PDB file of C-alpha atoms and ligand atoms in Angstrom:
ATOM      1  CA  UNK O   1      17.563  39.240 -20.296  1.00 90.00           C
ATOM      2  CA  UNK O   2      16.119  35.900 -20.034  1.00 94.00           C
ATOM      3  CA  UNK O   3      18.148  33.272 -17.892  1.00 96.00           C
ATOM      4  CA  UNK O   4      16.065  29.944 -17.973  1.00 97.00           C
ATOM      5  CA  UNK O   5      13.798  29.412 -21.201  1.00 97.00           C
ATOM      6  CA  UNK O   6      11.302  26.802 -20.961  1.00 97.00           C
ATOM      7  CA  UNK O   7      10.267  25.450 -24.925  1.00 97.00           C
ATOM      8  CA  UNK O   8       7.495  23.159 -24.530  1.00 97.00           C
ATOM      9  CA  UNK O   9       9.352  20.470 -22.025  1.00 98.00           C
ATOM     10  CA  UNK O  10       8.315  17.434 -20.853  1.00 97.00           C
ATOM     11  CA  UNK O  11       9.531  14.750 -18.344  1.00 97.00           C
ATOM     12  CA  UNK O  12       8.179  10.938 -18.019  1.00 97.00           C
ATOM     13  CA  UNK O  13       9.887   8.671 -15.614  1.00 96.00           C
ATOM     14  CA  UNK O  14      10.006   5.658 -16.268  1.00 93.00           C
ATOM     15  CA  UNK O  15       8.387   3.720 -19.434  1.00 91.00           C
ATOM     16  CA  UNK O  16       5.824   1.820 -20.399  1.00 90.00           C
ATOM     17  CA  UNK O  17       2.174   1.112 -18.793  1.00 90.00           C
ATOM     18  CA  UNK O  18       4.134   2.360 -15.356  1.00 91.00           C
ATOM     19  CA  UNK O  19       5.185   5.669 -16.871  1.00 94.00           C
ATOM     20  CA  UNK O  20       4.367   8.487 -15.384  1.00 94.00           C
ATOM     21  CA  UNK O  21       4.415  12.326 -17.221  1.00 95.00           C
ATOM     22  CA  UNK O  22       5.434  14.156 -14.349  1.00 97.00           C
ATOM     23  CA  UNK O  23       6.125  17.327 -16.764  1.00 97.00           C
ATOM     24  CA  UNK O  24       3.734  18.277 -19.913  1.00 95.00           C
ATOM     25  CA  UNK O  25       4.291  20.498 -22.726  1.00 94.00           C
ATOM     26  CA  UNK O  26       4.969  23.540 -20.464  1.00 96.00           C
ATOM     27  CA  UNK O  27       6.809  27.058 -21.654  1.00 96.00           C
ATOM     28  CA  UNK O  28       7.868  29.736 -19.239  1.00 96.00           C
ATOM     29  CA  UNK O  29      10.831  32.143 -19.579  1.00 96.00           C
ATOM     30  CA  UNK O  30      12.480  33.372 -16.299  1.00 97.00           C
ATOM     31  CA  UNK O  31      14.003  36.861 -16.549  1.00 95.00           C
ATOM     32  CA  UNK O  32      16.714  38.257 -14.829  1.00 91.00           C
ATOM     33  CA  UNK O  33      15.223  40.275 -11.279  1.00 90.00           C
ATOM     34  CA  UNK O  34      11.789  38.210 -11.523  1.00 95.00           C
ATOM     35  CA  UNK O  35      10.761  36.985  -8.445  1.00 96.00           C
ATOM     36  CA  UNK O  36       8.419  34.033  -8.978  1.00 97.00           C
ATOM     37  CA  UNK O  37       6.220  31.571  -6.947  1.00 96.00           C
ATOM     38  CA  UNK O  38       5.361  28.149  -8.706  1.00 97.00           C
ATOM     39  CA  UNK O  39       2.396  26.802  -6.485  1.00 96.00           C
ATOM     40  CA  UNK O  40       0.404  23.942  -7.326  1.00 94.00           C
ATOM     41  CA  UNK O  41      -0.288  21.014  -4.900  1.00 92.00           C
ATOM     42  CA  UNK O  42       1.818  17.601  -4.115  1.00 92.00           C
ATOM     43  CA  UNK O  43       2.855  15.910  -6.694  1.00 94.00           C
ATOM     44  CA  UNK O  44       1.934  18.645  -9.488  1.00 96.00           C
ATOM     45  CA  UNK O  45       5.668  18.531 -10.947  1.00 97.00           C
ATOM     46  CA  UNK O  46       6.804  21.787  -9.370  1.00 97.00           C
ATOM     47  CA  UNK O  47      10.201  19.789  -8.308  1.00 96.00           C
ATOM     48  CA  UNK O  48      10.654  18.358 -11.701  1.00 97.00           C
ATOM     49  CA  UNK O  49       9.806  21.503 -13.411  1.00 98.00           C
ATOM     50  CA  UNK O  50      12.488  23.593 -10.683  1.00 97.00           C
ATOM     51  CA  UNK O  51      14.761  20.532 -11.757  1.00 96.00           C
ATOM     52  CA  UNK O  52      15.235  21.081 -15.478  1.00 97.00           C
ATOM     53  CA  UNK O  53      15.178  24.711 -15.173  1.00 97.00           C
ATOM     54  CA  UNK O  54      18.672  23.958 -13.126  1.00 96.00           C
ATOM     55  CA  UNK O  55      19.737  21.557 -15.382  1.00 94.00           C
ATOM     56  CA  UNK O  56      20.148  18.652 -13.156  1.00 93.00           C
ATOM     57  CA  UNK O  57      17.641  16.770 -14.939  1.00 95.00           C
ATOM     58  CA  UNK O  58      16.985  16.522 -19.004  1.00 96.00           C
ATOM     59  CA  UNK O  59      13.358  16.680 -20.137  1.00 97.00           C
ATOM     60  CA  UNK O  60      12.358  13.774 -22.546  1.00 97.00           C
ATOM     61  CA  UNK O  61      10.807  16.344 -24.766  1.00 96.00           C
ATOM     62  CA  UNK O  62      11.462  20.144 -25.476  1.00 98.00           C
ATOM     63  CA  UNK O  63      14.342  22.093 -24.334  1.00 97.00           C
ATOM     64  CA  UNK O  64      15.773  24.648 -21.903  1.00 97.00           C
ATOM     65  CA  UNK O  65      17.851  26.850 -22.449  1.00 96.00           C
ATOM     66  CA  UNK O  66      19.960  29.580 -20.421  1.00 96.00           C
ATOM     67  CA  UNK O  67      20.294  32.035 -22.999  1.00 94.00           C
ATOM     68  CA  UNK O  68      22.461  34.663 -20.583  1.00 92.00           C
ATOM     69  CA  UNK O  69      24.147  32.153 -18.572  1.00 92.00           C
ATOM     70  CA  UNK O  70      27.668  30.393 -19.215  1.00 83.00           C
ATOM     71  CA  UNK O  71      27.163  26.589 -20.162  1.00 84.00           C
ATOM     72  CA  UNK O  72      28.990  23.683 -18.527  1.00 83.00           C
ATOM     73  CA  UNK O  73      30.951  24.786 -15.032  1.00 81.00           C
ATOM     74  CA  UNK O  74      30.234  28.370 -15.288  1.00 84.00           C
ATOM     75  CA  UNK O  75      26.310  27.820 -15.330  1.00 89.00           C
ATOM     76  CA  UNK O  76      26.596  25.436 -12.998  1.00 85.00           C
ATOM     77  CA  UNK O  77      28.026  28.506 -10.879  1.00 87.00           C
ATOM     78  CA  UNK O  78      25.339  30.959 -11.399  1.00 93.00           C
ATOM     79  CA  UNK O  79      22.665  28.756 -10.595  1.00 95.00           C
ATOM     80  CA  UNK O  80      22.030  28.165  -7.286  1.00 94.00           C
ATOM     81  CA  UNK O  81      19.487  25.635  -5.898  1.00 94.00           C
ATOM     82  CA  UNK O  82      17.982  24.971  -2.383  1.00 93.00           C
ATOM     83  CA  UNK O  83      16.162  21.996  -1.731  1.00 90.00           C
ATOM     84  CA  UNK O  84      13.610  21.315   0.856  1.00 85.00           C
ATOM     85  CA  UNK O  85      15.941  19.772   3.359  1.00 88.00           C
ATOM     86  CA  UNK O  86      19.079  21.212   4.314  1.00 92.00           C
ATOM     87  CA  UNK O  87      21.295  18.752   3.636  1.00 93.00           C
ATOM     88  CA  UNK O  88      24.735  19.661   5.923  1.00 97.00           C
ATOM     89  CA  UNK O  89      27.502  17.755   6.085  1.00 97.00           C
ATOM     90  CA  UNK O  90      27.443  16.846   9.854  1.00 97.00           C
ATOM     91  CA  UNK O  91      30.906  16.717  10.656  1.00 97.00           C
ATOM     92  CA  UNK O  92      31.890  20.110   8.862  1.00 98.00           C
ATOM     93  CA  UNK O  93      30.848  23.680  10.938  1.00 98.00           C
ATOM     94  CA  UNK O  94      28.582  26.056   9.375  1.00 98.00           C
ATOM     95  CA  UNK O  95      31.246  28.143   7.807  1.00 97.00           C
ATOM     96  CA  UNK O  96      33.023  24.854   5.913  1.00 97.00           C
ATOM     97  CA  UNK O  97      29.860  23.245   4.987  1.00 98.00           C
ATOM     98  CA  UNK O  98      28.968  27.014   3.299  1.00 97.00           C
ATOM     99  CA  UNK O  99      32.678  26.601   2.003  1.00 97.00           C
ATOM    100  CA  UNK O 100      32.010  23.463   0.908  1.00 96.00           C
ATOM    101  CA  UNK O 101      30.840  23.974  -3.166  1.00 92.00           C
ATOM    102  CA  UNK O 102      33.871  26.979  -3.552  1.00 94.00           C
ATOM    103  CA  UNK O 103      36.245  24.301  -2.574  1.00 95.00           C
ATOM    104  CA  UNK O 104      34.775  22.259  -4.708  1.00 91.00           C
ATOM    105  CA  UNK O 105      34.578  24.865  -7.545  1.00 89.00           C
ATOM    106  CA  UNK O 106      38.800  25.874  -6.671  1.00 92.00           C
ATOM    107  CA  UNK O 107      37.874  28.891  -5.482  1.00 93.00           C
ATOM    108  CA  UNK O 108      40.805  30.064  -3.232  1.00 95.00           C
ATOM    109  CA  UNK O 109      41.343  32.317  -0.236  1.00 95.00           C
ATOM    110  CA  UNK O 110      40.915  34.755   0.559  1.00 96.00           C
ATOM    111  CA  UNK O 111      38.523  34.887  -1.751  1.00 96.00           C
ATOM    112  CA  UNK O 112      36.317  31.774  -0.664  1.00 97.00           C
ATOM    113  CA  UNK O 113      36.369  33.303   3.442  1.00 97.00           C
ATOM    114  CA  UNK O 114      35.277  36.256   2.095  1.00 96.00           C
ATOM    115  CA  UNK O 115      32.390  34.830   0.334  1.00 96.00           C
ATOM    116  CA  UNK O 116      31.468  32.708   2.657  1.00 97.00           C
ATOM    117  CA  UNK O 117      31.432  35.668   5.684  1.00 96.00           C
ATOM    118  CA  UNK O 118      29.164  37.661   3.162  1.00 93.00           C
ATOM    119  CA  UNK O 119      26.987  34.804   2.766  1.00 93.00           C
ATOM    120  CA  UNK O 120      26.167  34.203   6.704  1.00 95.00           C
ATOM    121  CA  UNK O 121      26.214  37.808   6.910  1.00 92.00           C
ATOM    122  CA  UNK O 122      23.508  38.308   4.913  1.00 88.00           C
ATOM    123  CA  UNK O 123      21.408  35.037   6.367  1.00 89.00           C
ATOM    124  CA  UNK O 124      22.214  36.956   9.759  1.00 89.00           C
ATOM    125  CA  UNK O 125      23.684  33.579  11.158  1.00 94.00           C
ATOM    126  CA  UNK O 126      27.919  35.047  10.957  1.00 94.00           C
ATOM    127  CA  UNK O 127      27.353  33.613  14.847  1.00 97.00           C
ATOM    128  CA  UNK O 128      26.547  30.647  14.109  1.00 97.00           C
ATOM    129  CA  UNK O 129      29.826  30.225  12.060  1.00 97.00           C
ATOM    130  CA  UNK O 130      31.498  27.980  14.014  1.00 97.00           C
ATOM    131  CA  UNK O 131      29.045  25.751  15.418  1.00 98.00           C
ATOM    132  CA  UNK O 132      28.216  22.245  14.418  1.00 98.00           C
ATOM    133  CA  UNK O 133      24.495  21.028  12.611  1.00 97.00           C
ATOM    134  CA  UNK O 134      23.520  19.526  15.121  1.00 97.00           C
ATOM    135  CA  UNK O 135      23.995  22.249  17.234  1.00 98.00           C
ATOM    136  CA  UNK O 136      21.735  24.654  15.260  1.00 97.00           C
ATOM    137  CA  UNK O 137      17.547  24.686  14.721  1.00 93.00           C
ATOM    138  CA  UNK O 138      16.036  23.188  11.831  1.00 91.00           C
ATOM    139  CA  UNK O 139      15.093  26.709  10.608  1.00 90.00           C
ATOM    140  CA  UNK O 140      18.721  28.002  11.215  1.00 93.00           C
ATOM    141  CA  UNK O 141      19.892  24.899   8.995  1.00 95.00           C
ATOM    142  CA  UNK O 142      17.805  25.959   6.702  1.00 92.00           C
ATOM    143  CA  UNK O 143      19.731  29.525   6.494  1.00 93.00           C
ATOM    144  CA  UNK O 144      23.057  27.290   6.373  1.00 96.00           C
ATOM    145  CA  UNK O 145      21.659  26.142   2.705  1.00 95.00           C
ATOM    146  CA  UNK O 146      21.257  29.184   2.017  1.00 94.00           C
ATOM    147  CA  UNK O 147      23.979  30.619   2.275  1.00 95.00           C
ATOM    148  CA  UNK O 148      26.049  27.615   0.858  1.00 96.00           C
ATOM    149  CA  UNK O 149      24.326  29.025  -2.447  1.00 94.00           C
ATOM    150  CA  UNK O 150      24.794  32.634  -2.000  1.00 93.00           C
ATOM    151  CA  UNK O 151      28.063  31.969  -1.425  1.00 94.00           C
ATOM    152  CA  UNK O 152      28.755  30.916  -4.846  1.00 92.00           C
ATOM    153  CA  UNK O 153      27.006  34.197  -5.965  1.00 92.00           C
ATOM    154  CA  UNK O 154      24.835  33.059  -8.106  1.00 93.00           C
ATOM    155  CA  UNK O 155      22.686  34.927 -11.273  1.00 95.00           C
ATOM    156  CA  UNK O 156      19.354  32.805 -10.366  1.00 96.00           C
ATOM    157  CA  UNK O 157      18.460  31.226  -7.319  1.00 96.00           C
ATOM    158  CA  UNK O 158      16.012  28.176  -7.659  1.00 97.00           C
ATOM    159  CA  UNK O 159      14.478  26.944  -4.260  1.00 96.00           C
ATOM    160  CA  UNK O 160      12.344  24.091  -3.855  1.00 95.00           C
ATOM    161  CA  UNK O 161       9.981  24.312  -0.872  1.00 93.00           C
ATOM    162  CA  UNK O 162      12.253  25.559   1.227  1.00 92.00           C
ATOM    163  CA  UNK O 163       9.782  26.827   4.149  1.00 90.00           C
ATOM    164  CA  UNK O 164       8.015  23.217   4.061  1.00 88.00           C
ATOM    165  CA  UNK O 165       9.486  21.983   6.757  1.00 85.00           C
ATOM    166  CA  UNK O 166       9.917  25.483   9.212  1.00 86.00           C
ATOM    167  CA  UNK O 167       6.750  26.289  11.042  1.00 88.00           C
ATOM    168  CA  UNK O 168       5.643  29.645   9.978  1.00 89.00           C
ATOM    169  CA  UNK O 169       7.557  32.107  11.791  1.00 88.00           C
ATOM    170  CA  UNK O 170      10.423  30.321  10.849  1.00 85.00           C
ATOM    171  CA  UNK O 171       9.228  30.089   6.546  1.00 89.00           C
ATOM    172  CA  UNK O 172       8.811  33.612   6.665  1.00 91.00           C
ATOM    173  CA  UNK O 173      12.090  34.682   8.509  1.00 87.00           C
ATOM    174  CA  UNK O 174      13.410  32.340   5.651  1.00 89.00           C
ATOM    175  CA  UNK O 175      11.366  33.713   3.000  1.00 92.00           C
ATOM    176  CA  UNK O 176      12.688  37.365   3.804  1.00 91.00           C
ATOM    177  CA  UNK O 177      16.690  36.514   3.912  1.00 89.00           C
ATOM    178  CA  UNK O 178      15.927  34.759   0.708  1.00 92.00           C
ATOM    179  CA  UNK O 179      13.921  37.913  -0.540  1.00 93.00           C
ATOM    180  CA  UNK O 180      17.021  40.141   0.854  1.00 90.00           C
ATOM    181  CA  UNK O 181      19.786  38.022  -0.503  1.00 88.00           C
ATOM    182  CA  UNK O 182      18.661  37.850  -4.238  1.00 91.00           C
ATOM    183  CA  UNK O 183      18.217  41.601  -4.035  1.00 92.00           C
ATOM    184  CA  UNK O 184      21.736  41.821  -2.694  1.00 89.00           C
ATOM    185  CA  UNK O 185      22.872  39.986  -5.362  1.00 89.00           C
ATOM    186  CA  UNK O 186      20.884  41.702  -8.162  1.00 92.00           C
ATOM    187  CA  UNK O 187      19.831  37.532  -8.606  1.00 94.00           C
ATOM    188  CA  UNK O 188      16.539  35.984 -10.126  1.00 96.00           C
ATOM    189  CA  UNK O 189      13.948  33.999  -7.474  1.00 97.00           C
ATOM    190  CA  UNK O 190      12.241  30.882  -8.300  1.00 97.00           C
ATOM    191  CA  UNK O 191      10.545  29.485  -5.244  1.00 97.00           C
ATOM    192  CA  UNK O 192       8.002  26.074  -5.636  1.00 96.00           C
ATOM    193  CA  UNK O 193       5.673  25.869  -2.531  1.00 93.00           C
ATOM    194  CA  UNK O 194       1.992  25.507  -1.469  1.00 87.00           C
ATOM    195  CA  UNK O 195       2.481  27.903   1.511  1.00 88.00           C
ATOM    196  CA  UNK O 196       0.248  30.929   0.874  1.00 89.00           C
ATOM    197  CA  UNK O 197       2.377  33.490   3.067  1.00 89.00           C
ATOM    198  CA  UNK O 198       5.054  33.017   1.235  1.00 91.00           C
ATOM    199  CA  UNK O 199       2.661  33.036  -2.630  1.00 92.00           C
ATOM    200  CA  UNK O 200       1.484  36.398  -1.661  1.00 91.00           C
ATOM    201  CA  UNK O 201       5.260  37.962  -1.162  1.00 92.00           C
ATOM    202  CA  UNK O 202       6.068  36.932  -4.540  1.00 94.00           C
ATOM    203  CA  UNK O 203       5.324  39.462  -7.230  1.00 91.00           C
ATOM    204  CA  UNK O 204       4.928  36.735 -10.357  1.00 94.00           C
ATOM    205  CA  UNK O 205       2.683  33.796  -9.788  1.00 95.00           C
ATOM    206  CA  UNK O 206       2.895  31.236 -11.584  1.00 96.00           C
ATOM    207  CA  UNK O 207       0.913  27.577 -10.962  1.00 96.00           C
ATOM    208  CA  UNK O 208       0.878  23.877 -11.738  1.00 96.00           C
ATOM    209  CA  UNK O 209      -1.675  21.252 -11.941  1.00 95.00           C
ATOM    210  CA  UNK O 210      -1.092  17.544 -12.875  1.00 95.00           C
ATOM    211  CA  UNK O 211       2.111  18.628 -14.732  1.00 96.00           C
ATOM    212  CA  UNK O 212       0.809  21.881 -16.309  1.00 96.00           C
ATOM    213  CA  UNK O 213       2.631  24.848 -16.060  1.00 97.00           C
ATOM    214  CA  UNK O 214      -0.006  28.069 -16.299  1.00 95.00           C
ATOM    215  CA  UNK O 215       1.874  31.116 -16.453  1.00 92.00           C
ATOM    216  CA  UNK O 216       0.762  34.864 -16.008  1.00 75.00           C
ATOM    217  CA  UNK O 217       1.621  35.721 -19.182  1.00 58.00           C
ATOM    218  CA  UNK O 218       1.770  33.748 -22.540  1.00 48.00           C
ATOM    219  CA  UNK O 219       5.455  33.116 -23.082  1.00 49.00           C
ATOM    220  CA  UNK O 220       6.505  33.877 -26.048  1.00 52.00           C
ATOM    221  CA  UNK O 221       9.339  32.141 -26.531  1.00 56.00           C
ATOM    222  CA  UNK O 222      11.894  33.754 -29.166  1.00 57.00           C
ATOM    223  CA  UNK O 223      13.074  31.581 -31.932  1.00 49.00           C
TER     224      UNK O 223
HETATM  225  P1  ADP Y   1       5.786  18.257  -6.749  1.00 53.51           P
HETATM  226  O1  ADP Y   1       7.109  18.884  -6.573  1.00 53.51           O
HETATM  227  O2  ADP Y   1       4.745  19.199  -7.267  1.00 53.51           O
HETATM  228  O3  ADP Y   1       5.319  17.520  -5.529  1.00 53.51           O
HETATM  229  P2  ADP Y   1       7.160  16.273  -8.372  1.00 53.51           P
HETATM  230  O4  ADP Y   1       7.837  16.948  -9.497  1.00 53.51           O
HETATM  231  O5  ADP Y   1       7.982  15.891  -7.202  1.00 53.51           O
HETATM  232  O6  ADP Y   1       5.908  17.155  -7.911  1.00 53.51           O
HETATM  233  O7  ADP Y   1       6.459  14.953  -8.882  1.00 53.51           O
HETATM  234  C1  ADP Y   1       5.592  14.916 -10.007  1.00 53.51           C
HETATM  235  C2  ADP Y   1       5.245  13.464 -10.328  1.00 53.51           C
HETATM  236  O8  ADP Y   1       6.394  12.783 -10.803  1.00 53.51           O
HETATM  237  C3  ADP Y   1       4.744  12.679  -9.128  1.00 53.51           C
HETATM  238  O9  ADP Y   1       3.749  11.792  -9.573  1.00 53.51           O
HETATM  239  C4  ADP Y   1       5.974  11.926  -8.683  1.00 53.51           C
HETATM  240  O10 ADP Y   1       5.614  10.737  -8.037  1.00 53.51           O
HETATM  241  C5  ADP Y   1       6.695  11.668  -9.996  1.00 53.51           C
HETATM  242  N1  ADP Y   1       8.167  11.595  -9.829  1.00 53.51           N
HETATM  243  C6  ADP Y   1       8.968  12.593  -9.434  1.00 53.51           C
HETATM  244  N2  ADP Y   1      10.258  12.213  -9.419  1.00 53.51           N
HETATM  245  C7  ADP Y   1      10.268  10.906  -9.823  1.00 53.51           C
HETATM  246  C8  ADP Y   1      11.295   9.945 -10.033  1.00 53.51           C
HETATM  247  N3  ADP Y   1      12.594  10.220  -9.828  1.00 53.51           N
HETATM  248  N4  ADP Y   1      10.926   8.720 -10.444  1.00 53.51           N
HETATM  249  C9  ADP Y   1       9.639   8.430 -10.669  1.00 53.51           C
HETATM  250  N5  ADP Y   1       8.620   9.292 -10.509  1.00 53.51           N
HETATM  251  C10 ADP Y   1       8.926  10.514 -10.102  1.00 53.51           C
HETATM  252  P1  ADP Y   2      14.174  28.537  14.021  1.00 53.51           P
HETATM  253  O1  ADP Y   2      12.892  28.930  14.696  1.00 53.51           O
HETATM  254  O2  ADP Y   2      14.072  27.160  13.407  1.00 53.51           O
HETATM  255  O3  ADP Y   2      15.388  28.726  14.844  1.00 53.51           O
HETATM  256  P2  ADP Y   2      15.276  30.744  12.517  1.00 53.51           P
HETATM  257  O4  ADP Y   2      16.642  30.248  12.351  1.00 53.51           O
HETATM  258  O5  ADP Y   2      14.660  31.538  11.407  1.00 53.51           O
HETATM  259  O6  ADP Y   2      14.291  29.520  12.776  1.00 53.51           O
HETATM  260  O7  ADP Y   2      15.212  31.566  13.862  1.00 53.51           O
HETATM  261  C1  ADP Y   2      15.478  32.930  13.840  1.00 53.51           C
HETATM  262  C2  ADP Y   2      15.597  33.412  15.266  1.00 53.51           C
HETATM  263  O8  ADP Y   2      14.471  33.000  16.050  1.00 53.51           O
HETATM  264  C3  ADP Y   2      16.823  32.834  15.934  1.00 53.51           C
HETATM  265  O9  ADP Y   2      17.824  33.813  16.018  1.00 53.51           O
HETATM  266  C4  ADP Y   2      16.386  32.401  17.303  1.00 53.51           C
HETATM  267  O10 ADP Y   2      16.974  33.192  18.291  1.00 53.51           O
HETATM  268  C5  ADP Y   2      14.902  32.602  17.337  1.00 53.51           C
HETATM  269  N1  ADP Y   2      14.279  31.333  17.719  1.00 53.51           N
HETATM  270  C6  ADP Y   2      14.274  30.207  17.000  1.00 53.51           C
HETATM  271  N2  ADP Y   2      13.629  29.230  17.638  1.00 53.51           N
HETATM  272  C7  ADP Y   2      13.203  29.746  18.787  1.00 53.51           C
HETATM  273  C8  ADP Y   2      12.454  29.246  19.906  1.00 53.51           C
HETATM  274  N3  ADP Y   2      12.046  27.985  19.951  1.00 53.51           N
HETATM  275  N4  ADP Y   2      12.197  30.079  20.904  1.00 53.51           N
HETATM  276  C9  ADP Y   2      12.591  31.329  20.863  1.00 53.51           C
HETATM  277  N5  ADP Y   2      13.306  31.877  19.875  1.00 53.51           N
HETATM  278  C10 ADP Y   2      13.599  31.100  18.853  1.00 53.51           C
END
């Protein structure tokens, strides 16, 4: 079952002499269970790429697709994205700001507490529920983010370097709730970094250089 599809996308910003192709021509299909790494260095396109596989951004050229996912609300639902920095609403506790996208969504009690006390309970932070970000470690944070996803239980999980700012104990304490989580969840992985340790616990590799995706496999893309 494939969940993102990839068809030859591109993404410029900007136009002109000052343009820059942060995305070429690249194809990748992302099936439902994988488990991928996208490594490549700085500035390679890995966030843009992680981007329009999430839909948040359009590419000026090609198209994704989410062949097994709803469209509109309901994909926005079952994908899940965590960026590289946390991003917690400081005046909400950990359990509200990992409430915060069901409330958004209308997602009632006891429905949403329930989520959201699976969510921490699988990040192993349920003690942290109450507490306030600034109160919590940068690598605990971290785990706040998420679980704000999980929470929403969602079909593929896309997470952009989110060990690059943890030292390494921390990334791979991250890396293995992550690893646990989507197997919980029966959810696709999708994780951009340049971190080796957390390359080598991924089973598909994928990289990018100056905008180039180079998968393992040629992707066939169906028509
Ligand atoms: P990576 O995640 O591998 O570091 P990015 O996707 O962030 O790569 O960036 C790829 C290229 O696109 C870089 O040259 C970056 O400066 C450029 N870029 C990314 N986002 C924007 C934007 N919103 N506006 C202009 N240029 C951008
Ligand atoms: P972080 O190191 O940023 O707290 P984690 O949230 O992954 O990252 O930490 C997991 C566990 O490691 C926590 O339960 C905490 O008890 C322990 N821990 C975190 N930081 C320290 C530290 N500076 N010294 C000792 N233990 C720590």
């Amino acid at each position: 079952e494939s969940l993102v599809v990839c068809d030859d996308v591109a993404r410029t910003y900007g136009t002109g002499p000052a343009a820059v192709v942060a995305v070429h021509g690249s194809s990748c299909i992302v099936g439902s269970g994988a488990r991928i790494a996208i490594a490549g260095p700085s500035g390679s396109g890995k966030s843009t790429l992680l981007h329009l596989m999430a839909g948040l951004e359009r590419p000026t050229r090609g198209t994704v697709s989410w062949p097994a996912l709803g469209s509109g609300d309901e994909r926005a639902q079952d994908i899940g994205v965590v960026f590289q920095s946390p991003s917690l609403i400081p005046a909400l506790d950990v359990s509200e700001n990992t409430a915060l996208p069901l409330v958004i969504a209308g997602v009632a009690e006891p429905d949403r507490a329930q989520r959201v006390a699976e969510a921490l309970a699988l990040l192993g932070i349920d003690q942290l529920a109450g507490k306030l970000p600034e109160e919590i470690s940068g690598g605990q944070a971290q785990r706040v983010a998420v679980a704000r996803v999980l929470a929403q239980r969602p079909r593929l999980l896309l997470a952009d370097e989110p060990t690059g700012q943890l030292d390494r104990a921390a990334g791979q304490r991250l890396l293995d709730a992550l690893l646990d989580a989507t197997d919980h969840l029966a959810a696709a992985l999708v994780v951009t970094t340049h971190d080796k340790a957390v390359i080598e616990r991924l089973e598909t590799r994928w990289t990018m250089h100056e905008g180039r995706l180079h998968t393992t496999i040629a992707p066939a893309v169906p028509s």
